[in-house]
PDB file of N, CA and C in Angstrom:
ATOM      1  N   MET A   1     -13.339  -6.784  13.945  1.00  0.00           N
ATOM      2  CA  MET A   1     -13.850  -7.269  12.684  1.00  0.00           C
ATOM      3  C   MET A   1     -13.160  -8.607  12.395  1.00  0.00           C
ATOM      4  N   ASP A   2     -13.940  -9.616  12.011  1.00  0.00           N
ATOM      5  CA  ASP A   2     -13.328 -10.912  11.731  1.00  0.00           C
ATOM      6  C   ASP A   2     -12.734 -10.939  10.318  1.00  0.00           C
ATOM      7  N   ARG A   3     -11.932 -11.960  10.048  1.00  0.00           N
ATOM      8  CA  ARG A   3     -11.220 -12.062   8.769  1.00  0.00           C
ATOM      9  C   ARG A   3     -12.140 -12.060   7.565  1.00  0.00           C
ATOM     10  N   ASN A   4     -13.242 -12.810   7.662  1.00  0.00           N
ATOM     11  CA  ASN A   4     -14.157 -12.910   6.526  1.00  0.00           C
ATOM     12  C   ASN A   4     -14.799 -11.566   6.196  1.00  0.00           C
ATOM     13  N   GLU A   5     -15.190 -10.839   7.223  1.00  0.00           N
ATOM     14  CA  GLU A   5     -15.797  -9.523   7.005  1.00  0.00           C
ATOM     15  C   GLU A   5     -14.778  -8.572   6.377  1.00  0.00           C
ATOM     16  N   LYS A   6     -13.544  -8.586   6.895  1.00  0.00           N
ATOM     17  CA  LYS A   6     -12.513  -7.712   6.348  1.00  0.00           C
ATOM     18  C   LYS A   6     -12.218  -8.075   4.898  1.00  0.00           C
ATOM     19  N   LYS A   7     -12.198  -9.364   4.574  1.00  0.00           N
ATOM     20  CA  LYS A   7     -11.962  -9.785   3.197  1.00  0.00           C
ATOM     21  C   LYS A   7     -13.084  -9.303   2.285  1.00  0.00           C
ATOM     22  N   ARG A   8     -14.333  -9.386   2.744  1.00  0.00           N
ATOM     23  CA  ARG A   8     -15.461  -8.899   1.947  1.00  0.00           C
ATOM     24  C   ARG A   8     -15.333  -7.396   1.685  1.00  0.00           C
ATOM     25  N   ILE A   9     -14.974  -6.653   2.727  1.00  0.00           N
ATOM     26  CA  ILE A   9     -14.813  -5.199   2.577  1.00  0.00           C
ATOM     27  C   ILE A   9     -13.656  -4.896   1.629  1.00  0.00           C
ATOM     28  N   ARG A  10     -12.548  -5.599   1.775  1.00  0.00           N
ATOM     29  CA  ARG A  10     -11.394  -5.370   0.912  1.00  0.00           C
ATOM     30  C   ARG A  10     -11.738  -5.704  -0.541  1.00  0.00           C
ATOM     31  N   ASP A  11     -12.469  -6.791  -0.762  1.00  0.00           N
ATOM     32  CA  ASP A  11     -12.886  -7.148  -2.123  1.00  0.00           C
ATOM     33  C   ASP A  11     -13.793  -6.063  -2.706  1.00  0.00           C
ATOM     34  N   TYR A  12     -14.687  -5.531  -1.894  1.00  0.00           N
ATOM     35  CA  TYR A  12     -15.574  -4.455  -2.326  1.00  0.00           C
ATOM     36  C   TYR A  12     -14.757  -3.217  -2.703  1.00  0.00           C
ATOM     37  N   ILE A  13     -13.804  -2.848  -1.864  1.00  0.00           N
ATOM     38  CA  ILE A  13     -12.946  -1.699  -2.147  1.00  0.00           C
ATOM     39  C   ILE A  13     -12.176  -1.956  -3.447  1.00  0.00           C
ATOM     40  N   GLY A  14     -11.684  -3.191  -3.627  1.00  0.00           N
ATOM     41  CA  GLY A  14     -10.922  -3.556  -4.811  1.00  0.00           C
ATOM     42  C   GLY A  14     -11.703  -3.463  -6.108  1.00  0.00           C
ATOM     43  N   GLU A  15     -13.027  -3.478  -6.037  1.00  0.00           N
ATOM     44  CA  GLU A  15     -13.851  -3.288  -7.234  1.00  0.00           C
ATOM     45  C   GLU A  15     -13.774  -1.853  -7.743  1.00  0.00           C
ATOM     46  N   HIS A  16     -13.360  -0.918  -6.863  1.00  0.00           N
ATOM     47  CA  HIS A  16     -13.364   0.504  -7.195  1.00  0.00           C
ATOM     48  C   HIS A  16     -11.977   1.139  -7.178  1.00  0.00           C
ATOM     49  N   LEU A  17     -11.095   0.645  -6.328  1.00  0.00           N
ATOM     50  CA  LEU A  17      -9.763   1.226  -6.154  1.00  0.00           C
ATOM     51  C   LEU A  17      -8.708   0.128  -6.198  1.00  0.00           C
ATOM     52  N   ASP A  18      -7.469   0.517  -6.486  1.00  0.00           N
ATOM     53  CA  ASP A  18      -6.352  -0.420  -6.495  1.00  0.00           C
ATOM     54  C   ASP A  18      -5.887  -0.657  -5.062  1.00  0.00           C
ATOM     55  N   VAL A  19      -6.061  -1.875  -4.579  1.00  0.00           N
ATOM     56  CA  VAL A  19      -5.640  -2.216  -3.219  1.00  0.00           C
ATOM     57  C   VAL A  19      -4.425  -3.143  -3.218  1.00  0.00           C
ATOM     58  N   SER A  20      -3.879  -3.425  -4.389  1.00  0.00           N
ATOM     59  CA  SER A  20      -2.742  -4.346  -4.466  1.00  0.00           C
ATOM     60  C   SER A  20      -1.571  -3.799  -3.647  1.00  0.00           C
ATOM     61  N   GLY A  21      -1.038  -4.636  -2.805  1.00  0.00           N
ATOM     62  CA  GLY A  21       0.106  -4.262  -1.976  1.00  0.00           C
ATOM     63  C   GLY A  21      -0.227  -3.297  -0.851  1.00  0.00           C
ATOM     64  N   THR A  22      -1.508  -3.047  -0.606  1.00  0.00           N
ATOM     65  CA  THR A  22      -1.907  -2.107   0.437  1.00  0.00           C
ATOM     66  C   THR A  22      -2.422  -2.860   1.646  1.00  0.00           C
ATOM     67  N   ARG A  23      -1.806  -2.608   2.785  1.00  0.00           N
ATOM     68  CA  ARG A  23      -2.296  -3.178   4.037  1.00  0.00           C
ATOM     69  C   ARG A  23      -3.238  -2.166   4.661  1.00  0.00           C
ATOM     70  N   LEU A  24      -4.409  -2.626   5.044  1.00  0.00           N
ATOM     71  CA  LEU A  24      -5.418  -1.743   5.616  1.00  0.00           C
ATOM     72  C   LEU A  24      -5.769  -2.180   7.031  1.00  0.00           C
ATOM     73  N   THR A  25      -5.804  -1.223   7.935  1.00  0.00           N
ATOM     74  CA  THR A  25      -6.323  -1.520   9.265  1.00  0.00           C
ATOM     75  C   THR A  25      -7.839  -1.653   9.144  1.00  0.00           C
ATOM     76  N   ASP A  26      -8.479  -2.144  10.188  1.00  0.00           N
ATOM     77  CA  ASP A  26      -9.939  -2.247  10.180  1.00  0.00           C
ATOM     78  C   ASP A  26     -10.569  -0.870   9.952  1.00  0.00           C
ATOM     79  N   ASP A  27     -10.074   0.143  10.660  1.00  0.00           N
ATOM     80  CA  ASP A  27     -10.612   1.498  10.522  1.00  0.00           C
ATOM     81  C   ASP A  27     -10.428   2.042   9.104  1.00  0.00           C
ATOM     82  N   GLU A  28      -9.268   1.790   8.501  1.00  0.00           N
ATOM     83  CA  GLU A  28      -9.021   2.264   7.139  1.00  0.00           C
ATOM     84  C   GLU A  28      -9.951   1.576   6.142  1.00  0.00           C
ATOM     85  N   ALA A  29     -10.154   0.279   6.318  1.00  0.00           N
ATOM     86  CA  ALA A  29     -11.052  -0.455   5.423  1.00  0.00           C
ATOM     87  C   ALA A  29     -12.470   0.093   5.532  1.00  0.00           C
ATOM     88  N   ILE A  30     -12.923   0.353   6.734  1.00  0.00           N
ATOM     89  CA  ILE A  30     -14.265   0.900   6.943  1.00  0.00           C
ATOM     90  C   ILE A  30     -14.360   2.301   6.349  1.00  0.00           C
ATOM     91  N   ARG A  31     -13.321   3.105   6.534  1.00  0.00           N
ATOM     92  CA  ARG A  31     -13.341   4.473   5.989  1.00  0.00           C
ATOM     93  C   ARG A  31     -13.424   4.455   4.468  1.00  0.00           C
ATOM     94  N   LEU A  32     -12.663   3.561   3.831  1.00  0.00           N
ATOM     95  CA  LEU A  32     -12.725   3.463   2.371  1.00  0.00           C
ATOM     96  C   LEU A  32     -14.078   2.928   1.898  1.00  0.00           C
ATOM     97  N   ARG A  33     -14.613   1.953   2.610  1.00  0.00           N
ATOM     98  CA  ARG A  33     -15.944   1.439   2.250  1.00  0.00           C
ATOM     99  C   ARG A  33     -16.980   2.556   2.318  1.00  0.00           C
ATOM    100  N   ASP A  34     -16.943   3.332   3.388  1.00  0.00           N
ATOM    101  CA  ASP A  34     -17.883   4.443   3.542  1.00  0.00           C
ATOM    102  C   ASP A  34     -17.665   5.503   2.461  1.00  0.00           C
ATOM    103  N   PHE A  35     -16.414   5.770   2.142  1.00  0.00           N
ATOM    104  CA  PHE A  35     -16.083   6.726   1.078  1.00  0.00           C
ATOM    105  C   PHE A  35     -16.708   6.277  -0.237  1.00  0.00           C
ATOM    106  N   ILE A  36     -16.565   5.007  -0.578  1.00  0.00           N
ATOM    107  CA  ILE A  36     -17.118   4.471  -1.826  1.00  0.00           C
ATOM    108  C   ILE A  36     -18.646   4.528  -1.795  1.00  0.00           C
ATOM    109  N   ASP A  37     -19.237   4.158  -0.671  1.00  0.00           N
ATOM    110  CA  ASP A  37     -20.698   4.184  -0.547  1.00  0.00           C
ATOM    111  C   ASP A  37     -21.261   5.597  -0.711  1.00  0.00           C
ATOM    112  N   GLN A  38     -20.535   6.596  -0.246  1.00  0.00           N
ATOM    113  CA  GLN A  38     -21.004   7.988  -0.280  1.00  0.00           C
ATOM    114  C   GLN A  38     -20.477   8.757  -1.493  1.00  0.00           C
ATOM    115  N   TYR A  39     -19.733   8.098  -2.358  1.00  0.00           N
ATOM    116  CA  TYR A  39     -19.016   8.783  -3.429  1.00  0.00           C
ATOM    117  C   TYR A  39     -19.932   9.627  -4.309  1.00  0.00           C
ATOM    118  N   ASP A  40     -20.991   9.034  -4.824  1.00  0.00           N
ATOM    119  CA  ASP A  40     -21.848   9.755  -5.772  1.00  0.00           C
ATOM    120  C   ASP A  40     -22.467  11.016  -5.177  1.00  0.00           C
ATOM    121  N   GLU A  41     -22.966  10.945  -3.949  1.00  0.00           N
ATOM    122  CA  GLU A  41     -23.631  12.111  -3.387  1.00  0.00           C
ATOM    123  C   GLU A  41     -22.695  13.088  -2.679  1.00  0.00           C
ATOM    124  N   SER A  42     -21.544  12.641  -2.220  1.00  0.00           N
ATOM    125  CA  SER A  42     -20.687  13.528  -1.431  1.00  0.00           C
ATOM    126  C   SER A  42     -19.376  13.947  -2.099  1.00  0.00           C
ATOM    127  N   TYR A  43     -18.894  13.185  -3.065  1.00  0.00           N
ATOM    128  CA  TYR A  43     -17.565  13.469  -3.609  1.00  0.00           C
ATOM    129  C   TYR A  43     -17.552  13.719  -5.114  1.00  0.00           C
ATOM    130  N   LYS A  44     -18.252  12.926  -5.868  1.00  0.00           N
ATOM    131  CA  LYS A  44     -18.219  12.976  -7.330  1.00  0.00           C
ATOM    132  C   LYS A  44     -18.409  14.409  -7.830  1.00  0.00           C
ATOM    133  N   GLY A  45     -17.443  14.879  -8.636  1.00  0.00           N
ATOM    134  CA  GLY A  45     -17.504  16.219  -9.205  1.00  0.00           C
ATOM    135  C   GLY A  45     -16.968  17.318  -8.299  1.00  0.00           C
ATOM    136  N   ARG A  46     -16.746  17.021  -7.034  1.00  0.00           N
ATOM    137  CA  ARG A  46     -16.234  18.015  -6.093  1.00  0.00           C
ATOM    138  C   ARG A  46     -14.788  18.362  -6.453  1.00  0.00           C
ATOM    139  N   SER A  47     -14.456  19.628  -6.343  1.00  0.00           N
ATOM    140  CA  SER A  47     -13.124  20.091  -6.708  1.00  0.00           C
ATOM    141  C   SER A  47     -12.591  21.028  -5.635  1.00  0.00           C
ATOM    142  N   GLU A  48     -11.286  20.972  -5.431  1.00  0.00           N
ATOM    143  CA  GLU A  48     -10.631  21.825  -4.435  1.00  0.00           C
ATOM    144  C   GLU A  48      -9.341  22.349  -5.040  1.00  0.00           C
ATOM    145  N   THR A  49      -9.133  23.669  -4.979  1.00  0.00           N
ATOM    146  CA  THR A  49      -7.931  24.285  -5.537  1.00  0.00           C
ATOM    147  C   THR A  49      -7.161  24.997  -4.438  1.00  0.00           C
ATOM    148  N   ARG A  50      -5.855  24.801  -4.432  1.00  0.00           N
ATOM    149  CA  ARG A  50      -4.961  25.487  -3.506  1.00  0.00           C
ATOM    150  C   ARG A  50      -3.919  26.243  -4.327  1.00  0.00           C
ATOM    151  N   ARG A  51      -3.592  27.443  -3.909  1.00  0.00           N
ATOM    152  CA  ARG A  51      -2.595  28.251  -4.610  1.00  0.00           C
ATOM    153  C   ARG A  51      -1.500  28.653  -3.627  1.00  0.00           C
ATOM    154  N   SER A  52      -0.305  28.769  -4.156  1.00  0.00           N
ATOM    155  CA  SER A  52       0.795  29.259  -3.327  1.00  0.00           C
ATOM    156  C   SER A  52       1.758  30.057  -4.212  1.00  0.00           C
ATOM    157  N   THR A  53       2.444  30.985  -3.585  1.00  0.00           N
ATOM    158  CA  THR A  53       3.443  31.803  -4.271  1.00  0.00           C
ATOM    159  C   THR A  53       4.701  31.811  -3.410  1.00  0.00           C
ATOM    160  N   HIS A  54       5.837  31.620  -4.059  1.00  0.00           N
ATOM    161  CA  HIS A  54       7.096  31.641  -3.324  1.00  0.00           C
ATOM    162  C   HIS A  54       8.230  32.052  -4.259  1.00  0.00           C
ATOM    163  N   ALA A  55       9.321  32.462  -3.650  1.00  0.00           N
ATOM    164  CA  ALA A  55      10.499  32.882  -4.406  1.00  0.00           C
ATOM    165  C   ALA A  55      11.435  31.704  -4.598  1.00  0.00           C
ATOM    166  N   GLY A  56      12.169  31.717  -5.686  1.00  0.00           N
ATOM    167  CA  GLY A  56      13.162  30.697  -5.951  1.00  0.00           C
ATOM    168  C   GLY A  56      14.369  31.317  -6.633  1.00  0.00           C
ATOM    169  N   TRP A  57      15.401  30.508  -6.775  1.00  0.00           N
ATOM    170  CA  TRP A  57      16.622  30.992  -7.412  1.00  0.00           C
ATOM    171  C   TRP A  57      16.989  30.075  -8.564  1.00  0.00           C
ATOM    172  N   SER A  58      17.471  30.665  -9.634  1.00  0.00           N
ATOM    173  CA  SER A  58      17.982  29.905 -10.774  1.00  0.00           C
ATOM    174  C   SER A  58      19.285  30.554 -11.210  1.00  0.00           C
ATOM    175  N   SER A  59      19.887  30.032 -12.257  1.00  0.00           N
ATOM    176  CA  SER A  59      21.137  30.616 -12.745  1.00  0.00           C
ATOM    177  C   SER A  59      20.926  32.040 -13.257  1.00  0.00           C
ATOM    178  N   ASP A  60      19.677  32.386 -13.564  1.00  0.00           N
ATOM    179  CA  ASP A  60      19.365  33.747 -14.033  1.00  0.00           C
ATOM    180  C   ASP A  60      19.008  34.683 -12.886  1.00  0.00           C
ATOM    181  N   GLY A  61      18.963  34.181 -11.677  1.00  0.00           N
ATOM    182  CA  GLY A  61      18.645  35.014 -10.522  1.00  0.00           C
ATOM    183  C   GLY A  61      17.344  34.608  -9.853  1.00  0.00           C
ATOM    184  N   LYS A  62      16.817  35.539  -9.090  1.00  0.00           N
ATOM    185  CA  LYS A  62      15.617  35.270  -8.307  1.00  0.00           C
ATOM    186  C   LYS A  62      14.371  35.352  -9.201  1.00  0.00           C
ATOM    187  N   TYR A  63      13.403  34.478  -8.911  1.00  0.00           N
ATOM    188  CA  TYR A  63      12.117  34.520  -9.605  1.00  0.00           C
ATOM    189  C   TYR A  63      11.000  34.232  -8.599  1.00  0.00           C
ATOM    190  N   ILE A  64       9.799  34.583  -8.975  1.00  0.00           N
ATOM    191  CA  ILE A  64       8.614  34.313  -8.149  1.00  0.00           C
ATOM    192  C   ILE A  64       7.774  33.267  -8.886  1.00  0.00           C
ATOM    193  N   ARG A  65       7.442  32.189  -8.195  1.00  0.00           N
ATOM    194  CA  ARG A  65       6.634  31.110  -8.781  1.00  0.00           C
ATOM    195  C   ARG A  65       5.269  31.078  -8.111  1.00  0.00           C
ATOM    196  N   THR A  66       4.241  31.025  -8.941  1.00  0.00           N
ATOM    197  CA  THR A  66       2.874  30.829  -8.469  1.00  0.00           C
ATOM    198  C   THR A  66       2.448  29.430  -8.888  1.00  0.00           C
ATOM    199  N   GLU A  67       2.027  28.640  -7.911  1.00  0.00           N
ATOM    200  CA  GLU A  67       1.611  27.258  -8.171  1.00  0.00           C
ATOM    201  C   GLU A  67       0.132  27.101  -7.871  1.00  0.00           C
ATOM    202  N   GLU A  68      -0.504  26.201  -8.625  1.00  0.00           N
ATOM    203  CA  GLU A  68      -1.907  25.896  -8.393  1.00  0.00           C
ATOM    204  C   GLU A  68      -2.076  24.385  -8.414  1.00  0.00           C
ATOM    205  N   PHE A  69      -2.693  23.862  -7.359  1.00  0.00           N
ATOM    206  CA  PHE A  69      -2.973  22.440  -7.215  1.00  0.00           C
ATOM    207  C   PHE A  69      -4.488  22.272  -7.181  1.00  0.00           C
ATOM    208  N   THR A  70      -5.034  21.452  -8.082  1.00  0.00           N
ATOM    209  CA  THR A  70      -6.472  21.224  -8.102  1.00  0.00           C
ATOM    210  C   THR A  70      -6.741  19.727  -8.024  1.00  0.00           C
ATOM    211  N   ASP A  71      -7.550  19.336  -7.066  1.00  0.00           N
ATOM    212  CA  ASP A  71      -7.978  17.943  -6.906  1.00  0.00           C
ATOM    213  C   ASP A  71      -9.458  17.871  -7.234  1.00  0.00           C
ATOM    214  N   THR A  72      -9.817  16.983  -8.158  1.00  0.00           N
ATOM    215  CA  THR A  72     -11.206  16.833  -8.587  1.00  0.00           C
ATOM    216  C   THR A  72     -11.581  15.366  -8.540  1.00  0.00           C
ATOM    217  N   PHE A  73     -12.690  15.059  -7.901  1.00  0.00           N
ATOM    218  CA  PHE A  73     -13.174  13.688  -7.871  1.00  0.00           C
ATOM    219  C   PHE A  73     -13.845  13.374  -9.203  1.00  0.00           C
ATOM    220  N   THR A  74     -13.411  12.302  -9.843  1.00  0.00           N
ATOM    221  CA  THR A  74     -13.839  11.931 -11.183  1.00  0.00           C
ATOM    222  C   THR A  74     -15.188  11.214 -11.170  1.00  0.00           C
ATOM    223  N   ASP A  75     -15.716  10.914 -12.373  1.00  0.00           N
ATOM    224  CA  ASP A  75     -16.989  10.203 -12.477  1.00  0.00           C
ATOM    225  C   ASP A  75     -16.902   8.811 -11.846  1.00  0.00           C
ATOM    226  N   GLU A  76     -15.819   8.112 -12.121  1.00  0.00           N
ATOM    227  CA  GLU A  76     -15.568   6.836 -11.446  1.00  0.00           C
ATOM    228  C   GLU A  76     -14.826   7.149 -10.149  1.00  0.00           C
ATOM    229  N   VAL A  77     -14.884   6.255  -9.199  1.00  0.00           N
ATOM    230  CA  VAL A  77     -14.234   6.498  -7.912  1.00  0.00           C
ATOM    231  C   VAL A  77     -12.749   6.758  -8.151  1.00  0.00           C
ATOM    232  N   GLY A  78     -12.305   7.940  -7.814  1.00  0.00           N
ATOM    233  CA  GLY A  78     -10.914   8.322  -8.000  1.00  0.00           C
ATOM    234  C   GLY A  78     -10.763   9.829  -7.928  1.00  0.00           C
ATOM    235  N   LEU A  79      -9.538  10.267  -8.079  1.00  0.00           N
ATOM    236  CA  LEU A  79      -9.184  11.668  -7.896  1.00  0.00           C
ATOM    237  C   LEU A  79      -8.237  12.080  -9.012  1.00  0.00           C
ATOM    238  N   ARG A  80      -8.575  13.169  -9.713  1.00  0.00           N
ATOM    239  CA  ARG A  80      -7.647  13.718 -10.711  1.00  0.00           C
ATOM    240  C   ARG A  80      -6.907  14.874 -10.062  1.00  0.00           C
ATOM    241  N   ARG A  81      -5.582  14.822 -10.127  1.00  0.00           N
ATOM    242  CA  ARG A  81      -4.745  15.855  -9.517  1.00  0.00           C
ATOM    243  C   ARG A  81      -4.076  16.646 -10.632  1.00  0.00           C
ATOM    244  N   ASP A  82      -4.416  17.930 -10.712  1.00  0.00           N
ATOM    245  CA  ASP A  82      -3.840  18.826 -11.709  1.00  0.00           C
ATOM    246  C   ASP A  82      -2.883  19.781 -11.007  1.00  0.00           C
ATOM    247  N   TYR A  83      -1.758  20.039 -11.665  1.00  0.00           N
ATOM    248  CA  TYR A  83      -0.751  20.947 -11.122  1.00  0.00           C
ATOM    249  C   TYR A  83      -0.318  21.894 -12.230  1.00  0.00           C
ATOM    250  N   GLY A  84      -0.191  23.141 -11.899  1.00  0.00           N
ATOM    251  CA  GLY A  84       0.318  24.116 -12.852  1.00  0.00           C
ATOM    252  C   GLY A  84       1.162  25.152 -12.130  1.00  0.00           C
ATOM    253  N   TYR A  85       2.138  25.698 -12.847  1.00  0.00           N
ATOM    254  CA  TYR A  85       2.945  26.769 -12.260  1.00  0.00           C
ATOM    255  C   TYR A  85       3.221  27.830 -13.309  1.00  0.00           C
ATOM    256  N   HIS A  86       3.484  29.024 -12.828  1.00  0.00           N
ATOM    257  CA  HIS A  86       3.859  30.137 -13.690  1.00  0.00           C
ATOM    258  C   HIS A  86       4.887  30.972 -12.941  1.00  0.00           C
ATOM    259  N   ASP A  87       6.017  31.181 -13.582  1.00  0.00           N
ATOM    260  CA  ASP A  87       7.073  32.009 -13.000  1.00  0.00           C
ATOM    261  C   ASP A  87       6.991  33.407 -13.589  1.00  0.00           C
ATOM    262  N   ASP A  88       7.436  34.403 -12.827  1.00  0.00           N
ATOM    263  CA  ASP A  88       7.387  35.782 -13.323  1.00  0.00           C
ATOM    264  C   ASP A  88       8.372  36.014 -14.467  1.00  0.00           C
ATOM    265  N   ASP A  89       9.265  35.049 -14.737  1.00  0.00           N
ATOM    266  CA  ASP A  89      10.183  35.182 -15.874  1.00  0.00           C
ATOM    267  C   ASP A  89       9.614  34.545 -17.142  1.00  0.00           C
ATOM    268  N   GLY A  90       8.358  34.074 -17.069  1.00  0.00           N
ATOM    269  CA  GLY A  90       7.703  33.535 -18.255  1.00  0.00           C
ATOM    270  C   GLY A  90       7.640  32.014 -18.330  1.00  0.00           C
ATOM    271  N   GLN A  91       8.392  31.333 -17.489  1.00  0.00           N
ATOM    272  CA  GLN A  91       8.341  29.869 -17.488  1.00  0.00           C
ATOM    273  C   GLN A  91       6.996  29.409 -16.932  1.00  0.00           C
ATOM    274  N   SER A  92       6.493  28.294 -17.484  1.00  0.00           N
ATOM    275  CA  SER A  92       5.259  27.729 -16.944  1.00  0.00           C
ATOM    276  C   SER A  92       5.204  26.252 -17.312  1.00  0.00           C
ATOM    277  N   GLY A  93       4.319  25.545 -16.651  1.00  0.00           N
ATOM    278  CA  GLY A  93       4.158  24.127 -16.932  1.00  0.00           C
ATOM    279  C   GLY A  93       2.932  23.598 -16.215  1.00  0.00           C
ATOM    280  N   GLU A  94       2.522  22.422 -16.639  1.00  0.00           N
ATOM    281  CA  GLU A  94       1.365  21.795 -16.006  1.00  0.00           C
ATOM    282  C   GLU A  94       1.443  20.289 -16.172  1.00  0.00           C
ATOM    283  N   SER A  95       0.756  19.598 -15.280  1.00  0.00           N
ATOM    284  CA  SER A  95       0.683  18.147 -15.350  1.00  0.00           C
ATOM    285  C   SER A  95      -0.632  17.702 -14.718  1.00  0.00           C
ATOM    286  N   SER A  96      -1.015  16.477 -15.033  1.00  0.00           N
ATOM    287  CA  SER A  96      -2.260  15.936 -14.503  1.00  0.00           C
ATOM    288  C   SER A  96      -2.127  14.425 -14.400  1.00  0.00           C
ATOM    289  N   HIS A  97      -2.665  13.849 -13.349  1.00  0.00           N
ATOM    290  CA  HIS A  97      -2.714  12.396 -13.253  1.00  0.00           C
ATOM    291  C   HIS A  97      -3.916  11.973 -12.409  1.00  0.00           C
ATOM    292  N   VAL A  98      -4.384  10.770 -12.660  1.00  0.00           N
ATOM    293  CA  VAL A  98      -5.552  10.245 -11.952  1.00  0.00           C
ATOM    294  C   VAL A  98      -5.077   9.268 -10.885  1.00  0.00           C
ATOM    295  N   VAL A  99      -5.624   9.408  -9.688  1.00  0.00           N
ATOM    296  CA  VAL A  99      -5.261   8.569  -8.549  1.00  0.00           C
ATOM    297  C   VAL A  99      -6.415   7.600  -8.277  1.00  0.00           C
ATOM    298  N   ARG A 100      -6.106   6.315  -8.332  1.00  0.00           N
ATOM    299  CA  ARG A 100      -7.091   5.292  -7.997  1.00  0.00           C
ATOM    300  C   ARG A 100      -6.498   4.298  -6.987  1.00  0.00           C
ATOM    301  N   ASP A 101      -5.464   4.727  -6.320  1.00  0.00           N
ATOM    302  CA  ASP A 101      -4.771   3.908  -5.330  1.00  0.00           C
ATOM    303  C   ASP A 101      -5.414   4.113  -3.959  1.00  0.00           C
ATOM    304  N   ALA A 102      -5.771   3.028  -3.300  1.00  0.00           N
ATOM    305  CA  ALA A 102      -6.466   3.098  -2.016  1.00  0.00           C
ATOM    306  C   ALA A 102      -5.671   3.899  -0.979  1.00  0.00           C
ATOM    307  N   ARG A 103      -4.373   3.683  -0.893  1.00  0.00           N
ATOM    308  CA  ARG A 103      -3.551   4.379   0.104  1.00  0.00           C
ATOM    309  C   ARG A 103      -3.518   5.886  -0.187  1.00  0.00           C
ATOM    310  N   ALA A 104      -3.401   6.274  -1.447  1.00  0.00           N
ATOM    311  CA  ALA A 104      -3.373   7.695  -1.799  1.00  0.00           C
ATOM    312  C   ALA A 104      -4.708   8.363  -1.471  1.00  0.00           C
ATOM    313  N   ILE A 105      -5.810   7.668  -1.708  1.00  0.00           N
ATOM    314  CA  ILE A 105      -7.127   8.213  -1.369  1.00  0.00           C
ATOM    315  C   ILE A 105      -7.249   8.361   0.153  1.00  0.00           C
ATOM    316  N   LEU A 106      -6.805   7.358   0.895  1.00  0.00           N
ATOM    317  CA  LEU A 106      -6.825   7.456   2.366  1.00  0.00           C
ATOM    318  C   LEU A 106      -6.007   8.645   2.848  1.00  0.00           C
ATOM    319  N   ASN A 107      -4.826   8.835   2.268  1.00  0.00           N
ATOM    320  CA  ASN A 107      -3.977   9.963   2.662  1.00  0.00           C
ATOM    321  C   ASN A 107      -4.675  11.290   2.387  1.00  0.00           C
ATOM    322  N   TRP A 108      -5.337  11.400   1.225  1.00  0.00           N
ATOM    323  CA  TRP A 108      -6.062  12.627   0.886  1.00  0.00           C
ATOM    324  C   TRP A 108      -7.156  12.890   1.921  1.00  0.00           C
ATOM    325  N   LEU A 109      -7.921  11.845   2.239  1.00  0.00           N
ATOM    326  CA  LEU A 109      -9.002  11.993   3.225  1.00  0.00           C
ATOM    327  C   LEU A 109      -8.457  12.381   4.601  1.00  0.00           C
ATOM    328  N   ARG A 110      -7.343  11.786   4.982  1.00  0.00           N
ATOM    329  CA  ARG A 110      -6.739  12.072   6.291  1.00  0.00           C
ATOM    330  C   ARG A 110      -6.250  13.510   6.364  1.00  0.00           C
ATOM    331  N   GLU A 111      -5.638  14.015   5.273  1.00  0.00           N
ATOM    332  CA  GLU A 111      -5.118  15.377   5.255  1.00  0.00           C
ATOM    333  C   GLU A 111      -6.221  16.413   5.372  1.00  0.00           C
ATOM    334  N   ARG A 112      -7.400  16.073   4.908  1.00  0.00           N
ATOM    335  CA  ARG A 112      -8.490  17.041   4.902  1.00  0.00           C
ATOM    336  C   ARG A 112      -9.530  16.767   5.977  1.00  0.00           C
ATOM    337  N   GLY A 113      -9.200  15.874   6.890  1.00  0.00           N
ATOM    338  CA  GLY A 113     -10.055  15.624   8.042  1.00  0.00           C
ATOM    339  C   GLY A 113     -11.250  14.847   7.698  1.00  0.00           C
TER     340      GLY A 113
END
């Protein structure tokens, strides 16, 4: 891919995602371009939840923590990541943040094939 084509693709990606400080290989730029092009029909509104349970230790002794991670593709190109946990001793918490960083989106796509 020549420089001008890569710049056009990067500018296109930059209209939808934060590419500041992100170096992209030709393959990564093409993958993000394709992701953006297919976003509405293949990703928008799609959600994936993962759960895990494990034991931990605190000053009060052993506890069991159940965690839930949910990734949801938002209306605009991006990913909302929700996290929640509940311990068998009554502790719980949750957090949420939106990811619009090109590198983070690439990592998500790479992890899920």
